Amino acid sequence: MRAAWESSTYGARTLAHKVDVDPKSVERWVHLGRTPRRTTATTAAEILGEDVHALWPALRQSRPARAVSPELVALHEKRADVPTSAFVDLLTQAGERIDVLVYAAVFLHEAYPRFNDLLRERAAEGCTIRIAIGDADSTNVQQRGQEERFGHGIESRCRLALMHYRPLIGAPGIDVRTHETTLYNSIYRADDQMLVNAHVWGVNAYGAPVWHLRRTDCSGMFDTYAQSFGAVWETATPAEDN
């Protein structure tokens, strides 16, 4: 700060007047290394024609984090704590879009045998439905089985999931694909609401956290996961009815 101030044409009083602070504050910035509030620092940096972080490096770390994102509706310690009815209710409310990105998630069909009927009904009402499940032959799926100490079980569950969804292949408004990506999160989206099941190395999905998000504006957490789904979807392969 001192070098920038000394090389400028501003005295302490002039700079203080422009920034709307007491001249003693400017002197403390220059001679004692004090850091002003972010808004004041930004204004001063603009007047001096300097980068605010170059003048006050401490501001790089001092931005307070929000304790809770406005998009976070609920946080569940484990997926096992979330009743299947919560997933079903969320998807039932969808009017425009349903996106599901998983490796298997056969619990949906096992706990709610009418799951395919639900999707058909939503599609009949004009909802666009995209289902992406893991390719059982993918090395990433097989690696996940080893990491979760689930062995070949996860590959079997991927095949079982495809068996469950196969009757929906070709249904109007419903697109089923398989993907080979490393799955960092399972995503269950219904319009502007979403359940995200985080994946933790060495932990089965049912033992990992789930957060319920509601989209409030662009470029938030919700859109980050929605864009992730879109990227995986572009690489996925249409499932075959055989």
Coordinates of C-alpha atoms in Angstrom, one line a residue:
M1 CA 0.0 0.0 0.0
R2 CA 2.8 2.5 0.9
A3 CA 4.5 2.2 -2.5
A4 CA 1.3 2.7 -4.4
W5 CA 0.3 5.7 -2.3
E6 CA 3.7 7.3 -2.4
S7 CA 3.8 7.0 -6.2
S8 CA 0.4 8.6 -6.6
T9 CA -0.5 12.3 -6.6
Y10 CA -2.8 11.9 -3.6
G11 CA -2.1 13.1 -0.1
A12 CA -3.7 11.4 2.8
R13 CA -6.4 14.1 3.1
T14 CA -7.2 14.0 -0.6
L15 CA -7.5 10.2 -0.7
A16 CA -9.5 10.2 2.5
H17 CA -11.9 12.7 1.0
K18 CA -12.4 10.7 -2.2
V19 CA -12.9 7.4 -0.3
D20 CA -15.0 9.1 2.4
V21 CA -12.9 8.1 5.4
D22 CA -10.9 10.0 8.1
P23 CA -7.4 10.9 7.0
K24 CA -6.1 9.0 10.0
S25 CA -7.5 5.8 8.5
V26 CA -5.4 6.4 5.4
E27 CA -2.4 6.9 7.5
R28 CA -3.0 3.7 9.4
W29 CA -3.3 1.9 6.0
V30 CA 0.0 3.3 4.8
H31 CA 2.1 3.3 8.0
L32 CA 0.7 0.6 10.1
G33 CA -0.4 -1.9 7.4
R34 CA -4.1 -1.9 8.5
T35 CA -6.6 -3.4 6.1
P36 CA -9.8 -1.5 5.4
R37 CA -13.2 -3.0 4.8
R38 CA -13.6 -4.6 1.4
T39 CA -15.9 -2.0 -0.1
T40 CA -13.6 0.9 1.1
A41 CA -10.5 -1.0 -0.1
T42 CA -12.1 -1.6 -3.5
T43 CA -12.9 2.1 -3.9
A44 CA -9.4 3.2 -2.8
A45 CA -7.8 0.7 -5.2
E46 CA -9.9 2.0 -8.1
I47 CA -8.8 5.6 -7.3
L48 CA -5.2 4.6 -7.1
G49 CA -5.4 2.5 -10.3
E50 CA -4.1 -0.6 -8.4
D51 CA -5.3 -4.1 -7.9
V52 CA -7.1 -4.3 -4.5
H53 CA -5.4 -7.7 -3.6
A54 CA -2.0 -6.3 -4.5
L55 CA -2.6 -3.5 -2.0
W56 CA -4.2 -5.6 0.7
P57 CA -3.4 -9.3 0.2
A58 CA -5.3 -10.2 3.4
L59 CA -8.5 -9.5 1.5
R60 CA -7.9 -12.7 -0.6
Q61 CA -8.8 -14.8 2.4
S62 CA -11.1 -12.6 4.4
R63 CA -14.3 -12.9 2.3
P64 CA -16.7 -14.5 4.8
A65 CA -18.3 -17.7 3.6
R66 CA -22.1 -18.1 3.8
A67 CA -23.0 -20.5 6.6
V68 CA -25.9 -21.8 4.5
S69 CA -26.4 -21.5 0.7
P70 CA -29.9 -20.0 -0.1
E71 CA -30.3 -23.0 -2.5
L72 CA -29.9 -25.6 0.3
V73 CA -33.3 -26.9 1.4
A74 CA -32.0 -29.8 3.5
L75 CA -28.9 -31.8 4.2
H76 CA -29.2 -35.5 5.1
E77 CA -26.3 -37.3 6.7
K78 CA -26.9 -40.5 4.7
R79 CA -29.1 -41.5 1.7
A80 CA -30.4 -44.3 3.9
D81 CA -32.0 -41.6 6.1
V82 CA -34.0 -40.3 3.1
P83 CA -37.2 -42.3 2.5
T84 CA -37.8 -43.4 -1.0
S85 CA -41.1 -41.4 -0.9
A86 CA -39.0 -38.2 -0.8
F87 CA -37.5 -39.1 -4.2
V88 CA -40.8 -40.2 -5.6
D89 CA -42.6 -37.1 -4.4
L90 CA -40.0 -34.9 -5.8
L91 CA -40.2 -36.5 -9.3
T92 CA -44.0 -36.6 -9.2
Q93 CA -44.1 -32.8 -8.9
A94 CA -42.0 -32.3 -12.1
G95 CA -43.9 -30.6 -14.9
E96 CA -41.1 -29.9 -17.4
R97 CA -38.0 -31.9 -16.7
I98 CA -36.7 -35.0 -14.9
D99 CA -33.0 -35.9 -15.0
V100 CA -31.6 -38.9 -13.2
L101 CA -27.9 -39.6 -13.2
V102 CA -26.8 -42.7 -11.3
Y103 CA -24.8 -45.9 -11.6
A104 CA -27.8 -48.1 -10.6
A105 CA -30.1 -46.7 -7.9
V106 CA -32.2 -49.8 -8.1
F107 CA -33.7 -48.8 -4.7
L108 CA -36.2 -46.7 -6.6
H109 CA -37.7 -49.6 -8.4
E110 CA -37.3 -52.0 -5.5
A111 CA -39.1 -49.7 -3.0
Y112 CA -41.6 -48.2 -5.5
P113 CA -42.6 -50.8 -8.1
R114 CA -44.7 -48.2 -9.9
F115 CA -41.6 -46.1 -10.7
N116 CA -41.8 -46.7 -14.4
D117 CA -45.5 -45.8 -14.4
L118 CA -44.7 -42.6 -12.6
L119 CA -42.2 -41.7 -15.4
R120 CA -44.7 -42.6 -18.1
E121 CA -47.3 -40.4 -16.5
R122 CA -45.0 -37.5 -16.2
A123 CA -43.9 -37.9 -19.8
A124 CA -47.6 -38.0 -20.9
E125 CA -48.0 -34.6 -19.2
G126 CA -45.3 -33.1 -21.3
C127 CA -42.3 -33.7 -19.0
T128 CA -38.9 -34.4 -20.8
I129 CA -37.2 -37.3 -19.0
R130 CA -33.6 -38.3 -19.2
I131 CA -32.2 -41.3 -17.4
A132 CA -28.5 -42.0 -17.4
I133 CA -27.3 -45.2 -15.7
G134 CA -23.9 -46.8 -15.5
D135 CA -22.5 -49.1 -18.2
A136 CA -21.7 -52.3 -16.4
D137 CA -18.7 -52.9 -18.6
S138 CA -17.2 -49.5 -17.9
T139 CA -13.9 -49.6 -16.1
N140 CA -15.1 -46.7 -14.0
V141 CA -18.1 -48.7 -12.7
Q142 CA -15.8 -51.7 -12.0
Q143 CA -13.4 -49.4 -10.2
R144 CA -16.2 -48.0 -8.0
G145 CA -17.1 -51.6 -7.0
Q146 CA -13.5 -52.2 -5.8
E147 CA -13.4 -48.8 -4.0
E148 CA -16.7 -49.5 -2.2
R149 CA -15.8 -53.1 -1.5
F150 CA -18.9 -54.0 -3.4
G151 CA -17.0 -56.1 -5.9
H152 CA -18.9 -57.2 -9.0
G153 CA -22.2 -56.4 -7.2
I154 CA -22.3 -52.9 -8.6
E155 CA -21.9 -54.2 -12.1
S156 CA -24.8 -56.6 -11.5
R157 CA -26.9 -53.7 -10.1
C158 CA -26.1 -51.6 -13.2
R159 CA -27.5 -54.5 -15.4
L160 CA -30.5 -54.8 -13.1
A161 CA -31.1 -51.1 -13.4
L162 CA -31.0 -51.3 -17.2
M163 CA -33.5 -54.2 -17.0
H164 CA -35.9 -52.1 -14.9
Y165 CA -35.7 -49.2 -17.4
R166 CA -35.7 -51.2 -20.6
P167 CA -39.5 -51.1 -20.9
L168 CA -39.2 -47.3 -21.1
I169 CA -36.8 -47.4 -24.1
G170 CA -38.5 -45.7 -27.0
A171 CA -41.4 -44.3 -24.9
P172 CA -42.4 -40.8 -26.0
G173 CA -40.7 -38.1 -23.9
I174 CA -38.3 -40.6 -22.2
D175 CA -34.6 -41.1 -23.1
V176 CA -32.5 -43.8 -21.4
R177 CA -28.8 -43.9 -21.9
T178 CA -25.8 -45.6 -20.3
H179 CA -22.6 -43.8 -19.4
E180 CA -19.0 -44.7 -18.6
T181 CA -18.0 -41.7 -16.5
T182 CA -16.5 -41.5 -13.0
L183 CA -19.6 -40.7 -11.0
Y184 CA -18.9 -38.1 -8.3
N185 CA -22.5 -37.5 -7.4
S186 CA -25.9 -39.1 -8.2
I187 CA -28.4 -36.5 -9.4
Y188 CA -32.2 -36.6 -9.2
R189 CA -33.6 -33.5 -10.7
A190 CA -37.3 -32.4 -11.0
D191 CA -37.6 -29.0 -12.6
D192 CA -36.0 -26.5 -10.2
Q193 CA -35.4 -29.0 -7.4
M194 CA -32.7 -31.6 -7.0
L195 CA -31.5 -34.3 -4.7
V196 CA -27.8 -34.8 -4.9
N197 CA -26.2 -38.0 -3.4
A198 CA -22.5 -37.2 -2.9
H199 CA -20.1 -40.1 -3.3
V200 CA -17.4 -40.8 -0.8
W201 CA -14.4 -43.0 -1.5
G202 CA -14.9 -46.4 0.1
V203 CA -18.5 -45.7 1.2
N204 CA -21.6 -47.2 -0.5
A205 CA -23.9 -44.5 -1.9
Y206 CA -26.6 -45.3 0.7
G207 CA -24.1 -44.3 3.4
A208 CA -23.1 -40.9 1.8
P209 CA -24.8 -37.5 2.3
V210 CA -27.7 -36.2 0.3
W211 CA -28.5 -32.5 -0.2
H212 CA -31.8 -31.1 -1.4
L213 CA -31.3 -28.1 -3.6
R214 CA -33.8 -25.6 -5.0
R215 CA -32.7 -23.3 -7.8
T216 CA -32.9 -19.7 -6.8
D217 CA -30.8 -18.0 -9.6
C218 CA -28.4 -18.6 -12.3
S219 CA -24.8 -19.8 -11.7
G220 CA -25.5 -21.3 -8.3
M221 CA -25.0 -24.7 -6.8
F222 CA -28.1 -26.1 -8.6
D223 CA -26.8 -25.0 -12.0
T224 CA -23.3 -26.5 -11.3
Y225 CA -24.9 -29.9 -10.9
A226 CA -27.3 -29.4 -13.8
Q227 CA -24.3 -28.6 -16.1
S228 CA -22.5 -31.6 -14.8
F229 CA -25.5 -33.8 -15.8
G230 CA -25.5 -32.2 -19.2
A231 CA -21.8 -32.9 -19.7
V232 CA -22.3 -36.6 -18.8
W233 CA -25.4 -36.8 -21.0
E234 CA -23.5 -35.7 -24.1
T235 CA -21.1 -38.6 -23.7
A236 CA -23.7 -41.2 -22.9
T237 CA -24.9 -43.9 -25.3
P238 CA -28.6 -44.6 -26.1
A239 CA -29.7 -47.8 -24.4
E240 CA -30.9 -50.6 -26.7
D241 CA -34.1 -52.5 -26.3
N242 CA -32.7 -56.1 -26.4

